[in-house]
Every structure is written in structure tokens, then in C-alpha cells.
Tab-separated table of C-alpha atoms in Angstrom:
chain	number	residue	atom	x	y	z
A	72	MET	CA	84.463	31.173	67.036
A	73	LEU	CA	85.851	28.611	69.478
A	74	GLY	CA	84.578	25.806	67.262
A	75	VAL	CA	86.295	27.307	64.225
A	76	PHE	CA	89.523	27.712	66.181
A	77	CYS	CA	89.411	24.112	67.406
A	78	THR	CA	88.705	22.804	63.910
A	79	SER	CA	91.587	24.816	62.449
A	80	GLY	CA	93.881	23.617	65.210
A	81	ALA	CA	92.895	20.001	64.606
A	82	LEU	CA	93.594	20.354	60.888
A	83	ALA	CA	97.001	21.849	61.631
A	84	LEU	CA	97.791	19.022	64.041
A	85	ASP	CA	96.677	16.475	61.441
A	86	ARG	CA	99.009	18.062	58.873
A	87	ARG	CA	101.918	18.072	61.313
A	88	ALA	CA	101.266	14.439	62.184
A	89	ALA	CA	101.124	13.461	58.526
A	90	ALA	CA	104.318	15.376	57.802
A	91	GLY	CA	106.025	13.670	60.735
A	92	ALA	CA	104.956	10.276	59.429
A	93	LEU	CA	106.640	11.129	56.134
A	94	GLY	CA	109.800	12.274	57.861
A	95	ASP	CA	109.059	15.958	57.183
A	96	ALA	CA	110.037	15.464	53.552
A	97	PRO	CA	110.143	18.892	51.884
A	98	LEU	CA	107.769	19.942	49.156
A	99	ARG	CA	109.791	20.517	45.999
A	100	PHE	CA	108.054	23.247	44.010
A	101	GLY	CA	109.307	24.574	40.684
A	102	LEU	CA	108.933	28.052	39.210
A	103	THR	CA	109.513	28.852	35.542
A	104	PRO	CA	110.298	32.282	34.055
A	105	VAL	CA	106.540	32.742	33.550
A	106	PHE	CA	106.648	33.627	37.233
A	107	LEU	CA	107.555	37.255	37.777
A	108	ASP	CA	111.254	37.891	38.423
A	109	SER	CA	113.016	36.528	41.476
A	110	ASP	CA	111.612	39.058	43.928
A	111	ALA	CA	113.202	37.902	47.192
A	112	HIS	CA	110.375	39.342	49.289
A	113	LEU	CA	107.708	37.570	47.248
A	114	LEU	CA	109.538	34.240	47.257
A	115	THR	CA	110.118	34.452	51.011
A	116	ILE	CA	106.422	35.007	51.702
A	117	LEU	CA	105.351	32.265	49.279
A	118	GLU	CA	107.741	29.800	50.906
A	119	ARG	CA	106.573	30.816	54.395
A	120	TYR	CA	102.904	30.492	53.439
A	121	LEU	CA	103.269	27.057	51.835
A	122	SER	CA	105.473	25.765	54.665
A	123	ALA	CA	102.892	26.810	57.251
A	124	ARG	CA	99.944	25.351	55.346
A	125	LEU	CA	101.681	22.066	54.600
A	126	ALA	CA	103.550	21.903	57.933
A	127	ARG	CA	106.760	20.898	56.192
A	128	PRO	CA	109.778	22.595	54.596
A	129	VAL	CA	109.338	23.935	51.067
A	130	GLN	CA	112.095	24.066	48.468
A	131	LEU	CA	111.438	26.592	45.707
A	132	THR	CA	113.355	25.712	42.554
A	133	LYS	CA	113.899	28.166	39.698
A	134	ARG	CA	115.658	27.579	36.408
A	135	ARG	CA	116.502	29.769	33.425
A	136	THR	CA	114.367	27.864	30.910
A	137	TYR	CA	110.931	26.281	30.829
A	138	GLN	CA	112.464	23.048	29.573
A	139	GLU	CA	114.626	22.631	32.678
A	140	ILE	CA	111.678	22.910	35.071
A	141	THR	CA	109.480	20.697	32.884
A	142	THR	CA	112.194	18.025	32.808
A	143	LEU	CA	112.550	18.119	36.602
A	144	LEU	CA	108.781	17.751	36.930
A	145	LEU	CA	108.491	14.889	34.445
A	146	THR	CA	111.368	12.962	36.031
A	147	GLY	CA	109.918	13.243	39.534
A	148	GLN	CA	112.530	15.636	40.884
A	149	LEU	CA	109.770	18.144	41.671
A	150	ASP	CA	106.457	17.445	43.395
A	151	ALA	CA	104.709	20.210	41.466
A	152	ALA	CA	105.554	23.321	39.473
A	153	TRP	CA	104.048	26.519	38.147
A	154	ILE	CA	104.562	25.973	34.436
A	155	CYS	CA	103.366	27.430	31.151
A	156	GLY	CA	100.323	26.148	29.310
A	157	PHE	CA	102.460	25.143	26.323
A	158	PRO	CA	104.561	22.523	28.187
A	159	TYR	CA	101.355	21.281	29.827
A	160	VAL	CA	99.805	20.732	26.393
A	161	GLN	CA	102.945	19.044	25.062
A	162	PHE	CA	102.998	16.555	27.965
A	163	ARG	CA	99.279	16.357	28.662
A	164	SER	CA	99.362	12.574	29.059
A	165	GLN	CA	101.974	12.815	31.818
A	166	LEU	CA	100.877	15.958	33.667
A	167	ALA	CA	97.799	16.832	35.705
A	168	LEU	CA	96.426	20.207	36.732
A	169	VAL	CA	96.590	21.211	40.391
A	170	ALA	CA	95.246	24.767	40.166
A	171	ALA	CA	95.069	27.779	37.868
A	172	PRO	CA	95.546	31.441	38.843
A	173	LEU	CA	92.670	33.897	38.525
A	174	TYR	CA	93.720	37.109	36.820
A	175	ARG	CA	91.125	39.867	36.659
A	176	GLY	CA	88.576	37.310	37.791
A	177	ARG	CA	89.312	34.647	35.161
A	178	PRO	CA	91.901	31.861	34.644
A	179	LEU	CA	92.877	33.530	31.373
A	180	TYR	CA	95.534	35.831	29.963
A	181	GLN	CA	96.735	37.064	26.574
A	182	SER	CA	99.917	37.159	24.569
A	183	TYR	CA	101.077	40.585	23.415
A	184	VAL	CA	103.270	41.537	20.493
A	185	ILE	CA	104.975	44.763	21.508
A	186	VAL	CA	107.000	47.400	19.662
A	187	GLN	CA	108.814	50.544	20.680
A	188	ALA	CA	106.459	53.330	21.739
A	189	GLY	CA	107.444	55.561	18.822
A	190	ASP	CA	107.296	52.887	16.121
A	191	PRO	CA	104.596	53.901	13.585
A	192	VAL	CA	103.882	50.304	12.501
A	193	SER	CA	100.121	49.663	12.572
A	194	GLY	CA	99.793	45.907	12.158
A	195	PHE	CA	101.619	42.618	12.585
A	196	ASP	CA	102.587	42.432	8.914
A	197	GLY	CA	104.550	45.633	9.379
A	198	LEU	CA	107.053	43.690	11.491
A	199	ARG	CA	108.477	41.915	8.463
A	200	GLY	CA	112.241	42.307	8.286
A	201	GLN	CA	112.564	43.437	11.912
A	202	VAL	CA	114.617	42.014	14.784
A	203	HIS	CA	112.208	40.195	17.116
A	204	ALA	CA	112.632	39.040	20.706
A	205	PHE	CA	110.946	35.860	21.908
A	206	SER	CA	110.820	34.745	25.537
A	207	ASP	CA	111.376	30.973	25.457
A	208	PRO	CA	110.849	28.223	22.846
A	209	ASP	CA	108.428	26.463	25.235
A	210	SER	CA	106.465	29.613	26.075
A	211	ASN	CA	102.921	29.951	24.805
A	212	SER	CA	102.720	33.739	24.999
A	213	GLY	CA	106.398	34.329	24.350
A	214	PHE	CA	106.707	32.109	21.273
A	215	LEU	CA	103.849	29.768	20.265
A	216	VAL	CA	101.196	32.452	19.702
A	217	THR	CA	103.474	34.451	17.389
A	218	ARG	CA	104.665	31.266	15.714
A	219	HIS	CA	101.004	30.552	14.944
A	220	LEU	CA	100.488	34.056	13.539
A	221	LEU	CA	103.394	33.368	11.200
A	222	ALA	CA	102.109	29.898	10.264
A	223	THR	CA	98.791	31.384	9.135
A	224	ARG	CA	100.857	33.509	6.750
A	225	HIS	CA	102.898	30.487	5.605
A	226	GLU	CA	105.924	32.040	7.272
A	227	THR	CA	108.435	31.075	9.947
A	228	PRO	CA	110.498	33.307	12.239
A	229	ALA	CA	113.472	32.778	9.931
A	230	SER	CA	111.576	33.764	6.783
A	231	PHE	CA	109.612	36.672	8.260
A	232	PHE	CA	112.005	38.420	10.644
A	233	ARG	CA	115.447	39.673	9.762
A	234	ARG	CA	116.614	38.052	12.993
A	235	SER	CA	115.002	36.660	16.133
A	236	PHE	CA	116.393	35.541	19.477
A	237	PHE	CA	115.266	34.216	22.860
A	238	THR	CA	115.661	36.327	25.998
A	239	TYR	CA	114.590	33.591	28.472
A	240	GLY	CA	112.341	35.874	30.457
A	241	HIS	CA	109.294	38.015	29.672
A	242	ARG	CA	110.771	41.006	31.457
A	243	ASN	CA	113.834	40.589	29.276
A	244	VAL	CA	111.634	40.845	26.174
A	245	VAL	CA	110.288	44.169	27.407
A	246	ARG	CA	113.807	45.369	28.190
A	247	ALA	CA	115.063	44.263	24.761
A	248	VAL	CA	112.350	46.196	22.924
A	249	ALA	CA	112.573	49.251	25.192
A	250	SER	CA	116.347	49.481	24.702
A	251	GLY	CA	116.234	48.955	20.935
A	252	LEU	CA	118.033	45.620	21.075
A	253	ALA	CA	114.920	44.291	19.348
A	254	GLN	CA	112.329	46.231	17.366
A	255	SER	CA	109.464	43.997	18.457
A	256	GLY	CA	108.818	41.170	20.879
A	257	SER	CA	106.408	38.483	22.035
A	258	VAL	CA	105.513	38.742	25.703
A	259	ASP	CA	103.127	37.474	28.365
A	260	GLY	CA	100.369	40.106	28.556
A	261	TYR	CA	99.943	39.573	32.302
A	262	VAL	CA	103.637	40.293	32.874
A	263	TRP	CA	103.514	43.391	30.635
A	264	ASP	CA	100.433	44.665	32.486
A	265	VAL	CA	102.000	44.140	35.914
A	266	MET	CA	105.240	45.761	34.778
A	267	ALA	CA	103.229	48.730	33.504
A	268	GLU	CA	102.217	49.298	37.131
A	269	SER	CA	105.544	48.513	38.795
A	270	GLU	CA	107.987	49.807	36.141
A	271	PRO	CA	106.019	52.432	34.165
A	272	ASP	CA	109.115	54.261	32.882
A	273	LEU	CA	110.445	51.073	31.273
A	274	VAL	CA	107.156	49.752	29.921
A	275	GLY	CA	106.225	53.232	28.715
A	276	GLN	CA	108.964	52.897	26.119
A	277	THR	CA	106.932	50.101	24.488
A	278	ARG	CA	103.372	49.717	23.253
A	279	VAL	CA	101.097	46.774	22.452
A	280	LEU	CA	100.682	46.178	18.739
A	281	HIS	CA	98.698	42.931	18.890
A	282	ARG	CA	96.736	41.052	21.563
A	283	SER	CA	95.870	37.369	21.246
A	284	ALA	CA	92.563	35.794	22.150
A	285	PRO	CA	92.292	34.863	25.865
A	286	LEU	CA	94.059	31.592	26.645
A	287	GLY	CA	94.468	29.387	29.720
A	288	PHE	CA	96.658	31.049	32.373
A	289	PRO	CA	99.922	29.216	33.179
A	290	PRO	CA	98.893	26.474	35.617
A	291	ILE	CA	100.299	24.662	38.591
A	292	ALA	CA	100.819	21.048	37.552
A	293	CYS	CA	102.174	17.748	38.833
A	294	GLN	CA	102.832	14.295	37.456
A	295	THR	CA	99.514	12.552	36.751
A	296	ALA	CA	100.453	9.707	39.108
A	297	ARG	CA	100.914	12.161	41.997
A	298	LEU	CA	97.647	14.054	41.649
A	299	GLY	CA	95.883	11.993	44.308
A	300	SER	CA	98.753	11.989	46.790
A	301	PRO	CA	98.174	13.631	50.194
A	302	LEU	CA	100.976	16.127	49.567
A	303	VAL	CA	99.575	17.352	46.249
A	304	ARG	CA	96.040	17.470	47.657
A	305	GLU	CA	97.277	19.665	50.495
A	306	LEU	CA	99.200	21.836	48.035
A	307	ARG	CA	96.028	22.319	46.008
A	308	GLU	CA	94.113	23.282	49.160
A	309	ALA	CA	96.865	25.749	50.046
A	310	PHE	CA	96.584	27.532	46.709
A	311	LEU	CA	92.788	27.486	46.653
A	312	GLY	CA	92.725	28.911	50.182
A	313	MET	CA	95.398	31.541	49.653
A	314	ASP	CA	92.981	34.461	49.947
A	315	GLY	CA	92.032	33.357	53.464
A	316	ASP	CA	95.483	33.843	54.990
A	317	PRO	CA	97.462	37.086	55.572
A	318	ASP	CA	100.623	35.727	53.927
A	319	GLY	CA	98.554	34.237	51.124
A	320	ARG	CA	96.818	37.546	50.491
A	321	GLU	CA	100.190	39.286	50.380
A	322	VAL	CA	101.425	36.813	47.754
A	323	LEU	CA	98.309	37.478	45.687
A	324	ARG	CA	98.738	41.236	46.085
A	325	LEU	CA	102.336	41.117	44.923
A	326	LEU	CA	101.376	38.963	41.954
A	327	ARG	CA	98.271	41.049	41.145
A	328	LEU	CA	96.200	37.866	41.150
A	329	ASP	CA	92.677	37.404	42.525
A	330	GLY	CA	93.257	33.862	43.741
A	331	PHE	CA	93.496	30.300	42.464
A	332	ALA	CA	90.831	27.859	41.299
A	333	GLY	CA	90.555	24.297	40.114
A	334	ALA	CA	91.196	23.875	36.401
A	335	ASP	CA	89.789	21.531	33.775
A	336	PRO	CA	92.106	20.336	30.974
A	337	SER	CA	89.721	21.912	28.450
A	338	LEU	CA	90.956	25.318	29.633
A	339	TYR	CA	94.080	24.665	27.559
A	340	ASP	CA	92.342	23.474	24.391
A	341	GLY	CA	93.033	26.843	22.777
A	342	ILE	CA	96.780	26.434	23.283
A	343	ALA	CA	96.558	22.838	22.030
A	344	ALA	CA	94.866	24.093	18.854
A	345	LEU	CA	97.677	26.587	18.260
A	346	TYR	CA	100.262	23.852	18.772
A	347	ASP	CA	98.474	21.477	16.387
A	348	ALA	CA	98.185	24.161	13.715
A	349	VAL	CA	101.887	25.035	13.958
A	350	ARG	CA	102.905	21.371	13.746
A	351	THR	CA	100.650	20.845	10.723
A	352	ALA	CA	102.161	23.864	8.978
A	353	SER	CA	105.753	22.803	9.661
């Protein structure tokens, strides 16, 4: 045990020394709306965990849209960000994978099309002429998957739905459908599942009409040129080792995740295929 303690202490001292050599520059980490809502408790613990592991300040940056965070990441104003698989696919030549979350043991999730609980519609085609809520134009689960379903029918949102709109948040899609503001919506299945546990009265007013095939879970990414940097390597280690730390385990518990793992670009080939098919149909 003493040897383990000494090794851990040496690693911590090495991190502090490295951070001091860099002037204690903060880690700038971005969060898109794919991340569950701005739970202050969760964000505080995540910031505390990353700051301790990296031995430097951490700045968590949130924006309303996926595009804003992606732009900050691509222009070097963020060191890394938890983004959606769709922006990763769109900028695959400029972005590299740092880690992918494990949800129910796999780095995969699904997109759901939801309707009001009492709606008798039995299939996707029954949504024709409805008002539909999307999450974000750069969301895989909240837009691209449904856009692909429409493309296979030689339809677009404008031709198929009476009206559609973006809520800029998966929780907002659920709220829109539950309240009747929209009759149907496209939502991240992971978010819907977690909300079913934490907000059962709200989610109980909706039901899942359609589930997509499993697709790559929204990853943590950085600029390709920064992947080998000491800071990003340490960030990757922090996420991969999250289940070995009390604060890290609390973050995972709050997020209902099993942990994080390394990710191969091929994990997002399914999303890339959807994107290619939609572009071809346009």
C-alpha cells in the first residue's frame, strides 16, 4: 500500500510540476446541449475532479447550440469538448477522439422519435402533417437520424411535417411534446431514459414511437493537432480513470454512465453513413 501511495504522490507531483511549467494555464473544456442540463452540483463535481486530476484550473464552457461549441473547438478556443457524433463526422479531418462514454456497458446510444403518451399513432409514417420538435441542426439523435428517415421516403421536414422547429436542448424536446407544443419530437434516447428516472411525471406524458439502430455515443474530442499534447493526454487519463476516484464515481452516477473508454473513428461510421445518405438525397 505504501508503494501505491508513493507512486500516486509522485504522479501528482509530476502533474503539479508540469502545470507550473505551463504557468498553470487552465483547461478549457466545452459542453454542448448533448450534456444533461446545467445541473450546478454535477458541474461543480466535474470541475473539481478534472482540476484535481490535472492539477490546474478548469474552465467549463457551455453554449446554447452545438455549432457554437464546435466553432470554439475548431478555432482553438477550447482544448477539448464533449460534442455530438454529427459534428465530429462533419469535421473528421480536423478533430480527434479523446474518449467515449460507456452507457449500459457500450459506447453506443439510440435516437428516439417520441409522441404524446395518448397519441394512437403506430408508426413513423403516421406523423405526416404533425408539428415536430427537433433538438439542434447539428445533432445526430435530435435531427440527422430523423432527417435520414425522411430522406428514405424522399421527403424533407418541410414536405412531411406541417411545421417543425428546433428547441436547442433534448430536454426541451421532451417538454415540447409533453406540453403539446409539438405532437412529436426527435430526442437523444440516453437523455430520455435518464429523464424517465429523474423526471418520471414529465417523461410519462410521452412515449417512444421509434428507436434508431445503436450509434456512436457523443464523444469527447479535440483538435487533431492537440491529441498528442501533455494536457490532452492527461485529460484522456482523467476520463478513463474516472471510476477510480470518489468525485469521478459521483459524476458517473449523476450521468448514469458506466465510465469512459478509448474510441476508434470507426465507431462513428454509422453516423457518417446517415450524413452521406442525407447529402446524396438533398
